[in-house]
Amino acid sequence: MISAIPFILIVFAAASSGAIFKPGEWYEGLRKPSWTPPKWAFPLVWTILYVLIAYAGWSVWQKAGWSAALLAWGIQILANAAWSWLFFGRRRMDLALGDIAVLWLSVAAFIVLAWPISTLAALFFVPYLAWVSAAGALNYSVLRLNRGG
């Protein structure tokens, strides 16, 4: 179980980017689609997802060690950490959208690559893929609604 600690710490570090680069007044002032989730949903959903992400990475590590699935896990956690910095920190919705594309592809790759190693780890990434898909659509919509602003 001690081998889970690095995964917990890595996920905590990635989650910290969302605590450092917060939405704030700039985001509040942007036009958003009517289907934007309520503010309270983000920390709730991300807390659950981060637990699943840590477990999935640790599970694959336990069963396969360094593998293509673990590489996809590493790419997704880096892209995950970068998004808040790009969107809220740099206010670059366009770059954040590109980051979400990398995030989506790496989450999908993890699901495919982890499936034969740990079906449960792969399944734990399915809600993550759904949330990232919604986040990508939201990022795109906010970018489109605020062009030139």
Coordinates of N, CA, C and O in Angstrom, one line a residue:
M1 N 0.8 -1.2 0.0 CA 0.0 0.0 0.0 C 0.9 1.3 0.0 O 0.4 2.3 -0.5
I2 N 2.1 1.2 0.5 CA 3.0 2.3 0.5 C 3.3 2.8 -0.9 O 3.6 4.0 -1.1
S3 N 3.2 1.9 -1.9 CA 3.5 2.2 -3.2 C 2.4 3.2 -3.8 O 2.6 3.8 -4.9
A4 N 1.3 3.3 -3.1 CA 0.2 4.2 -3.6 C 0.6 5.7 -3.3 O 0.0 6.6 -3.9
I5 N 1.5 5.9 -2.3 CA 1.8 7.3 -1.9 C 2.3 8.1 -3.0 O 1.8 9.3 -3.2
P6 N 3.2 7.7 -3.9 CA 3.6 8.6 -5.0 C 2.4 9.0 -5.9 O 2.3 10.1 -6.4
F7 N 1.5 8.1 -6.1 CA 0.3 8.4 -7.0 C -0.6 9.4 -6.3 O -1.1 10.3 -6.9
I8 N -0.8 9.2 -5.0 CA -1.6 10.2 -4.2 C -0.9 11.6 -4.3 O -1.6 12.6 -4.5
L9 N 0.4 11.6 -4.1 CA 1.1 12.9 -4.1 C 1.1 13.6 -5.5 O 0.9 14.8 -5.6
I10 N 1.2 12.8 -6.5 CA 1.2 13.3 -7.9 C -0.2 13.9 -8.2 O -0.3 15.0 -8.7
V11 N -1.2 13.1 -7.8 CA -2.6 13.6 -8.1 C -2.9 14.8 -7.2 O -3.5 15.8 -7.7
F12 N -2.4 14.9 -6.0 CA -2.6 16.0 -5.1 C -1.9 17.3 -5.8 O -2.5 18.4 -5.8
A13 N -0.7 17.1 -6.3 CA 0.0 18.2 -7.0 C -0.8 18.7 -8.2 O -0.9 19.9 -8.3
A14 N -1.3 17.8 -9.0 CA -2.1 18.2 -10.1 C -3.4 18.9 -9.7 O -3.7 20.0 -10.2
A15 N -4.0 18.4 -8.6 CA -5.2 19.1 -8.1 C -4.9 20.5 -7.6 O -5.8 21.4 -7.6
S16 N -3.7 20.6 -7.0 CA -3.3 21.9 -6.5 C -3.3 23.0 -7.5 O -3.5 24.2 -7.2
S17 N -3.1 22.7 -8.8 CA -3.1 23.7 -9.8 C -4.5 24.4 -9.9 O -4.6 25.6 -10.1
G18 N -5.6 23.6 -9.6 CA -6.9 24.2 -9.6 C -7.1 25.1 -8.4 O -8.0 26.0 -8.4
A19 N -6.4 24.8 -7.3 CA -6.5 25.6 -6.1 C -5.7 26.9 -6.2 O -6.0 27.9 -5.7
I20 N -4.6 26.8 -7.0 CA -3.7 28.0 -7.2 C -4.3 28.9 -8.3 O -4.4 30.1 -8.1
F21 N -4.8 28.3 -9.4 CA -5.3 29.1 -10.5 C -6.9 29.0 -10.5 O -7.4 28.1 -11.1
K22 N -7.5 29.9 -9.7 CA -9.0 29.8 -9.5 C -9.7 30.7 -10.6 O -9.1 31.6 -11.1
P23 N -11.0 30.4 -10.7 CA -11.8 31.1 -11.7 C -11.7 32.6 -11.5 O -11.4 33.4 -12.4
G24 N -12.1 33.1 -10.3 CA -12.1 34.5 -10.0 C -13.0 35.4 -10.8 O -13.9 34.9 -11.6
E25 N -12.8 36.7 -10.7 CA -13.7 37.7 -11.3 C -13.6 37.6 -12.8 O -14.6 37.9 -13.5
W26 N -12.4 37.4 -13.4 CA -12.3 37.3 -14.8 C -13.3 36.3 -15.4 O -14.1 36.5 -16.3
Y27 N -13.3 35.1 -14.8 CA -14.2 34.0 -15.3 C -15.6 34.3 -15.0 O -16.5 34.1 -15.9
E28 N -15.9 34.9 -13.9 CA -17.3 35.3 -13.6 C -17.8 36.2 -14.6 O -19.0 36.2 -14.9
G29 N -17.0 37.1 -15.1 CA -17.4 38.1 -16.1 C -17.6 37.6 -17.5 O -18.1 38.3 -18.4
L30 N -17.2 36.3 -17.8 CA -17.3 35.8 -19.1 C -18.7 35.3 -19.4 O -19.4 34.9 -18.4
R31 N -19.1 35.3 -20.6 CA -20.4 34.7 -21.0 C -20.2 33.2 -21.1 O -19.2 32.7 -21.5
K32 N -21.2 32.5 -20.5 CA -21.1 31.0 -20.4 C -22.4 30.4 -20.9 O -23.5 31.1 -20.8
P33 N -22.4 29.2 -21.5 CA -23.6 28.6 -22.0 C -24.6 28.3 -20.8 O -24.1 28.1 -19.6
S34 N -25.8 28.2 -21.1 CA -26.8 27.9 -20.0 C -26.6 26.6 -19.3 O -27.1 26.4 -18.2
W35 N -26.0 25.7 -20.0 CA -25.8 24.3 -19.4 C -24.5 24.2 -18.5 O -24.1 23.1 -18.1
T36 N -23.8 25.4 -18.3 CA -22.7 25.4 -17.4 C -23.0 24.8 -16.0 O -24.0 25.2 -15.4
P37 N -22.2 23.8 -15.6 CA -22.5 23.2 -14.3 C -22.4 24.2 -13.2 O -21.7 25.2 -13.3
P38 N -23.2 24.1 -12.1 CA -23.1 25.0 -10.9 C -21.7 24.9 -10.3 O -21.0 23.9 -10.4
K39 N -21.3 26.0 -9.7 CA -20.0 26.1 -9.1 C -19.7 25.0 -8.1 O -18.6 24.5 -8.1
W40 N -20.7 24.6 -7.3 CA -20.4 23.5 -6.3 C -20.1 22.2 -6.9 O -19.5 21.3 -6.3
A41 N -20.5 22.0 -8.2 CA -20.3 20.7 -8.8 C -18.8 20.4 -9.1 O -18.3 19.3 -9.0
F42 N -18.0 21.5 -9.4 CA -16.6 21.3 -9.8 C -15.8 20.6 -8.7 O -15.1 19.6 -8.9
P43 N -15.8 21.2 -7.5 CA -14.9 20.5 -6.4 C -15.4 19.2 -6.0 O -14.6 18.3 -5.8
L44 N -16.7 19.0 -6.1 CA -17.3 17.7 -5.7 C -16.9 16.6 -6.8 O -16.3 15.5 -6.4
V45 N -17.1 16.9 -8.0 CA -16.8 16.0 -9.1 C -15.3 15.7 -9.1 O -14.8 14.6 -9.2
W46 N -14.5 16.8 -9.1 CA -13.0 16.6 -9.1 C -12.5 15.8 -8.0 O -11.5 15.0 -8.1
T47 N -13.0 16.0 -6.8 CA -12.5 15.2 -5.6 C -12.7 13.7 -5.9 O -11.8 12.9 -5.7
I48 N -13.9 13.3 -6.4 CA -14.2 11.9 -6.7 C -13.2 11.4 -7.8 O -12.6 10.4 -7.7
L49 N -13.1 12.2 -8.9 CA -12.3 11.8 -10.0 C -10.8 11.7 -9.6 O -10.2 10.7 -10.0
Y50 N -10.3 12.6 -8.8 CA -8.9 12.5 -8.4 C -8.7 11.2 -7.5 O -7.6 10.6 -7.7
V51 N -9.6 10.8 -6.7 CA -9.4 9.5 -6.0 C -9.4 8.4 -7.0 O -8.5 7.5 -6.9
L52 N -10.3 8.4 -8.0 CA -10.3 7.3 -9.0 C -9.0 7.3 -9.8 O -8.5 6.3 -10.2
I53 N -8.5 8.5 -10.2 CA -7.3 8.7 -11.0 C -6.1 8.1 -10.2 O -5.3 7.4 -10.8
A54 N -6.0 8.4 -8.9 CA -4.9 7.9 -8.1 C -4.9 6.4 -8.0 O -3.9 5.7 -8.2
Y55 N -6.1 5.9 -7.8 CA -6.3 4.4 -7.6 C -5.9 3.7 -9.0 O -5.2 2.7 -9.0
A56 N -6.4 4.3 -10.1 CA -6.2 3.6 -11.4 C -4.7 3.6 -11.7 O -4.2 2.6 -12.2
G57 N -4.0 4.7 -11.5 CA -2.6 4.7 -11.7 C -1.8 3.7 -10.9 O -1.0 3.0 -11.4
W58 N -2.2 3.7 -9.6 CA -1.5 2.8 -8.7 C -1.8 1.3 -9.0 O -0.9 0.5 -9.0
S59 N -3.0 1.0 -9.4 CA -3.4 -0.3 -9.7 C -2.7 -0.8 -11.0 O -2.2 -2.0 -11.0
V60 N -2.5 0.0 -12.0 CA -1.8 -0.4 -13.2 C -0.3 -0.6 -12.8 O 0.3 -1.5 -13.3
W61 N 0.2 0.3 -12.0 CA 1.6 0.2 -11.6 C 1.8 -1.1 -10.8 O 2.8 -1.8 -11.1
Q62 N 0.9 -1.5 -10.0 CA 1.0 -2.7 -9.2 C 1.1 -3.9 -10.1 O 1.8 -4.9 -9.8
K63 N 0.3 -3.9 -11.1 CA 0.1 -5.1 -12.0 C 1.0 -5.2 -13.1 O 1.4 -6.2 -13.6
A64 N 1.5 -4.0 -13.7 CA 2.3 -4.0 -14.9 C 3.6 -3.2 -14.8 O 4.4 -3.2 -15.7
G65 N 3.7 -2.4 -13.7 CA 4.9 -1.6 -13.6 C 4.9 -0.5 -14.7 O 3.9 -0.1 -15.2
W66 N 6.1 -0.2 -15.2 CA 6.2 0.8 -16.3 C 5.6 0.2 -17.5 O 6.0 -0.9 -17.9
S67 N 4.7 0.9 -18.1 CA 3.9 0.3 -19.2 C 3.4 1.5 -20.1 O 3.4 2.7 -19.6
A68 N 2.9 1.2 -21.2 CA 2.2 2.2 -22.1 C 1.0 2.8 -21.4 O 0.8 4.0 -21.5
A69 N 0.3 2.0 -20.6 CA -0.8 2.5 -19.8 C -0.4 3.5 -18.8 O -1.0 4.6 -18.6
L70 N 0.7 3.3 -18.2 CA 1.3 4.2 -17.2 C 1.8 5.5 -17.8 O 1.7 6.6 -17.3
L71 N 2.3 5.4 -19.0 CA 2.8 6.5 -19.8 C 1.5 7.4 -20.1 O 1.6 8.6 -19.9
A72 N 0.4 6.8 -20.5 CA -0.8 7.5 -20.8 C -1.3 8.2 -19.5 O -1.8 9.3 -19.5
W73 N -1.2 7.5 -18.4 CA -1.6 8.1 -17.1 C -0.7 9.3 -16.8 O -1.3 10.3 -16.3
G74 N 0.6 9.2 -17.0 CA 1.4 10.3 -16.7 C 1.1 11.5 -17.6 O 1.1 12.7 -17.2
I75 N 0.8 11.3 -18.9 CA 0.5 12.4 -19.8 C -0.8 13.0 -19.4 O -0.9 14.3 -19.4
Q76 N -1.8 12.2 -19.0 CA -3.1 12.8 -18.6 C -2.9 13.7 -17.4 O -3.6 14.7 -17.2
I77 N -2.1 13.3 -16.4 CA -2.0 14.0 -15.2 C -1.3 15.4 -15.4 O -1.6 16.4 -14.8
L78 N -0.3 15.4 -16.3 CA 0.4 16.6 -16.7 C -0.6 17.6 -17.4 O -0.6 18.8 -17.1
A79 N -1.4 17.0 -18.4 CA -2.3 17.8 -19.1 C -3.4 18.4 -18.1 O -3.8 19.5 -18.2
N80 N -3.8 17.5 -17.2 CA -4.8 17.9 -16.2 C -4.3 19.1 -15.4 O -5.0 20.1 -15.2
A81 N -3.1 19.0 -14.9 CA -2.5 20.1 -14.1 C -2.3 21.4 -14.9 O -2.4 22.5 -14.4
A82 N -2.0 21.2 -16.2 CA -1.7 22.4 -17.0 C -3.0 23.2 -17.3 O -2.9 24.4 -17.6
W83 N -4.2 22.6 -17.3 CA -5.4 23.2 -17.8 C -5.7 24.5 -17.0 O -6.0 25.5 -17.5
S84 N -5.8 24.4 -15.7 CA -6.1 25.5 -14.8 C -5.1 26.7 -15.0 O -5.6 27.8 -15.1
W85 N -3.9 26.4 -15.2 CA -2.9 27.4 -15.4 C -3.1 28.1 -16.7 O -3.1 29.3 -16.8
L86 N -3.4 27.3 -17.8 CA -3.7 27.9 -19.1 C -5.0 28.7 -19.1 O -5.0 29.8 -19.6
F87 N -6.0 28.1 -18.6 CA -7.3 28.8 -18.7 C -7.5 29.9 -17.7 O -7.8 31.1 -18.1
F88 N -7.3 29.7 -16.4 CA -7.5 30.7 -15.4 C -6.2 31.6 -15.2 O -6.3 32.8 -15.0
G89 N -5.0 30.9 -15.2 CA -3.8 31.7 -14.9 C -3.4 32.5 -16.1 O -3.1 33.7 -15.9
R90 N -3.3 32.0 -17.2 CA -2.9 32.7 -18.4 C -4.0 33.3 -19.2 O -3.8 34.1 -20.1
R91 N -5.2 32.9 -18.9 CA -6.4 33.4 -19.5 C -6.4 33.1 -21.1 O -6.8 33.9 -21.9
R92 N -5.8 31.9 -21.4 CA -5.7 31.5 -22.8 C -6.6 30.3 -23.0 O -6.3 29.1 -22.9
M93 N -7.9 30.7 -23.3 CA -8.9 29.7 -23.5 C -8.6 28.8 -24.7 O -8.9 27.6 -24.7
D94 N -7.9 29.4 -25.7 CA -7.5 28.6 -26.9 C -6.5 27.5 -26.6 O -6.6 26.4 -27.0
L95 N -5.4 27.9 -25.8 CA -4.4 26.9 -25.4 C -5.0 25.9 -24.5 O -4.7 24.7 -24.5
A96 N -5.9 26.3 -23.6 CA -6.6 25.4 -22.7 C -7.4 24.4 -23.5 O -7.4 23.2 -23.1
L97 N -8.0 24.8 -24.6 CA -8.8 23.9 -25.4 C -7.9 22.8 -26.0 O -8.2 21.6 -26.1
G98 N -6.7 23.3 -26.5 CA -5.7 22.3 -27.0 C -5.3 21.4 -26.0 O -5.1 20.2 -26.2
D99 N -5.1 21.9 -24.7 CA -4.7 21.0 -23.6 C -5.8 20.0 -23.3 O -5.5 18.8 -23.1
I100 N -7.0 20.4 -23.4 CA -8.1 19.4 -23.2 C -8.1 18.3 -24.2 O -8.4 17.2 -23.9
A101 N -7.7 18.7 -25.5 CA -7.7 17.6 -26.5 C -6.6 16.6 -26.1 O -6.8 15.4 -26.3
V102 N -5.5 17.1 -25.7 CA -4.4 16.1 -25.2 C -4.9 15.3 -24.0 O -4.7 14.1 -23.9
L103 N -5.6 16.0 -23.1 CA -6.1 15.3 -21.9 C -7.1 14.2 -22.3 O -7.0 13.1 -21.9
W104 N -8.0 14.6 -23.2 CA -9.0 13.6 -23.7 C -8.4 12.4 -24.3 O -8.7 11.3 -24.0
L105 N -7.4 12.7 -25.2 CA -6.8 11.6 -25.9 C -6.0 10.7 -24.9 O -6.0 9.4 -25.1
S106 N -5.3 11.3 -24.0 CA -4.5 10.5 -23.0 C -5.4 9.7 -22.1 O -5.1 8.6 -21.7
V107 N -6.6 10.3 -21.7 CA -7.5 9.5 -20.8 C -8.1 8.3 -21.6 O -8.2 7.2 -21.1
A108 N -8.5 8.6 -22.9 CA -9.0 7.5 -23.7 C -7.9 6.4 -23.9 O -8.2 5.2 -23.9
A109 N -6.7 6.9 -24.2 CA -5.6 5.9 -24.3 C -5.4 5.1 -23.1 O -5.2 3.8 -23.2
F110 N -5.5 5.7 -21.9 CA -5.3 5.0 -20.7 C -6.4 3.9 -20.6 O -6.1 2.7 -20.2
I111 N -7.6 4.2 -20.9 CA -8.7 3.2 -20.8 C -8.4 2.0 -21.7 O -8.5 0.9 -21.2
V112 N -8.0 2.3 -22.9 CA -7.7 1.2 -23.9 C -6.5 0.4 -23.4 O -6.5 -0.9 -23.4
L113 N -5.4 1.1 -23.0 CA -4.2 0.4 -22.6 C -4.3 -0.3 -21.2 O -3.6 -1.3 -21.0
A114 N -5.1 0.2 -20.3 CA -5.2 -0.4 -19.0 C -6.2 -1.5 -18.9 O -6.1 -2.4 -18.1
W115 N -7.1 -1.6 -19.9 CA -8.2 -2.6 -19.9 C -7.6 -4.0 -19.7 O -8.1 -4.7 -18.8
P116 N -6.6 -4.4 -20.5 CA -6.1 -5.8 -20.2 C -5.3 -6.0 -18.9 O -5.1 -7.1 -18.5
I117 N -4.9 -4.9 -18.4 CA -4.1 -5.0 -17.1 C -5.0 -4.9 -15.9 O -4.9 -5.8 -15.0
S118 N -5.9 -4.0 -15.9 CA -6.9 -3.9 -14.8 C -8.2 -3.3 -15.3 O -8.2 -2.0 -15.5
T119 N -9.1 -4.1 -15.5 CA -10.4 -3.6 -16.0 C -11.0 -2.6 -15.1 O -11.6 -1.6 -15.6
L120 N -10.9 -2.7 -13.8 CA -11.4 -1.8 -12.8 C -10.7 -0.4 -13.0 O -11.4 0.6 -13.0
A121 N -9.4 -0.4 -13.2 CA -8.7 0.9 -13.4 C -9.2 1.6 -14.6 O -9.4 2.8 -14.7
A122 N -9.4 0.8 -15.7 CA -9.9 1.3 -17.0 C -11.3 1.9 -16.8 O -11.6 3.0 -17.2
L123 N -12.1 1.1 -16.1 CA -13.5 1.6 -15.8 C -13.5 2.9 -14.9 O -14.4 3.7 -15.1
F124 N -12.6 3.0 -14.0 CA -12.5 4.2 -13.2 C -12.2 5.4 -14.0 O -12.5 6.5 -13.6
F125 N -11.7 5.3 -15.2 CA -11.4 6.4 -16.1 C -12.6 6.8 -17.0 O -12.6 7.8 -17.6
V126 N -13.6 6.0 -17.0 CA -14.8 6.3 -17.9 C -15.5 7.5 -17.4 O -15.8 8.4 -18.3
P127 N -15.8 7.7 -16.1 CA -16.5 9.0 -15.7 C -15.5 10.2 -15.9 O -16.0 11.3 -16.2
Y128 N -14.3 9.9 -15.8 CA -13.3 11.0 -16.1 C -13.3 11.4 -17.5 O -13.4 12.6 -17.8
L129 N -13.4 10.5 -18.4 CA -13.5 10.8 -19.9 C -14.8 11.6 -20.1 O -14.8 12.5 -20.9
A130 N -15.9 11.2 -19.5 CA -17.2 11.9 -19.7 C -17.0 13.3 -19.2 O -17.5 14.3 -19.8
W131 N -16.4 13.5 -18.0 CA -16.3 14.9 -17.4 C -15.3 15.7 -18.3 O -15.6 16.9 -18.6
V132 N -14.2 15.1 -18.8 CA -13.3 15.9 -19.7 C -14.0 16.2 -21.0 O -13.8 17.3 -21.5
S133 N -14.9 15.3 -21.5 CA -15.7 15.6 -22.7 C -16.5 16.8 -22.5 O -16.6 17.8 -23.3
A134 N -17.2 16.9 -21.3 CA -18.1 18.0 -21.0 C -17.3 19.3 -20.8 O -17.6 20.3 -21.2
A135 N -16.1 19.1 -20.1 CA -15.2 20.3 -19.9 C -14.7 20.8 -21.2 O -14.6 22.0 -21.4
G136 N -14.4 19.9 -22.2 CA -14.0 20.4 -23.5 C -15.0 21.2 -24.2 O -14.8 22.2 -24.8
A137 N -16.3 20.6 -24.1 CA -17.4 21.4 -24.8 C -17.6 22.7 -24.1 O -17.9 23.7 -24.8
L138 N -17.5 22.7 -22.8 CA -17.7 24.0 -22.1 C -16.5 25.0 -22.4 O -16.8 26.2 -22.7
N139 N -15.3 24.5 -22.4 CA -14.2 25.3 -22.8 C -14.4 25.9 -24.2 O -14.2 27.2 -24.4
Y140 N -14.8 25.1 -25.1 CA -15.0 25.6 -26.5 C -16.2 26.6 -26.5 O -16.0 27.6 -27.2
S141 N -17.2 26.3 -25.8 CA -18.4 27.2 -25.8 C -18.0 28.6 -25.2 O -18.4 29.6 -25.7
V142 N -17.3 28.6 -24.1 CA -16.9 29.8 -23.5 C -15.9 30.6 -24.4 O -16.1 31.8 -24.5
L143 N -15.0 29.9 -25.0 CA -14.1 30.5 -26.0 C -14.9 31.2 -27.1 O -14.7 32.4 -27.4
R144 N -15.9 30.5 -27.7 CA -16.7 31.0 -28.8 C -17.6 32.2 -28.3 O -17.7 33.1 -29.1
L145 N -18.1 32.1 -27.2 CA -19.0 33.2 -26.7 C -18.2 34.4 -26.3 O -18.8 35.5 -26.2
N146 N -16.9 34.3 -26.1 CA -16.2 35.5 -25.7 C -15.0 35.8 -26.6 O -14.1 36.5 -26.2
R147 N -15.1 35.5 -27.8 CA -14.1 35.9 -28.8 C -14.0 37.4 -28.9 O -15.0 38.1 -28.9
G148 N -12.7 37.8 -28.8 CA -12.5 39.2 -28.9 C -12.7 39.9 -27.5 O -12.5 41.1 -27.4
G149 N -13.0 39.1 -26.5 CA -13.2 39.8 -25.2 C -12.2 39.5 -24.2 O -11.2 38.9 -24.3

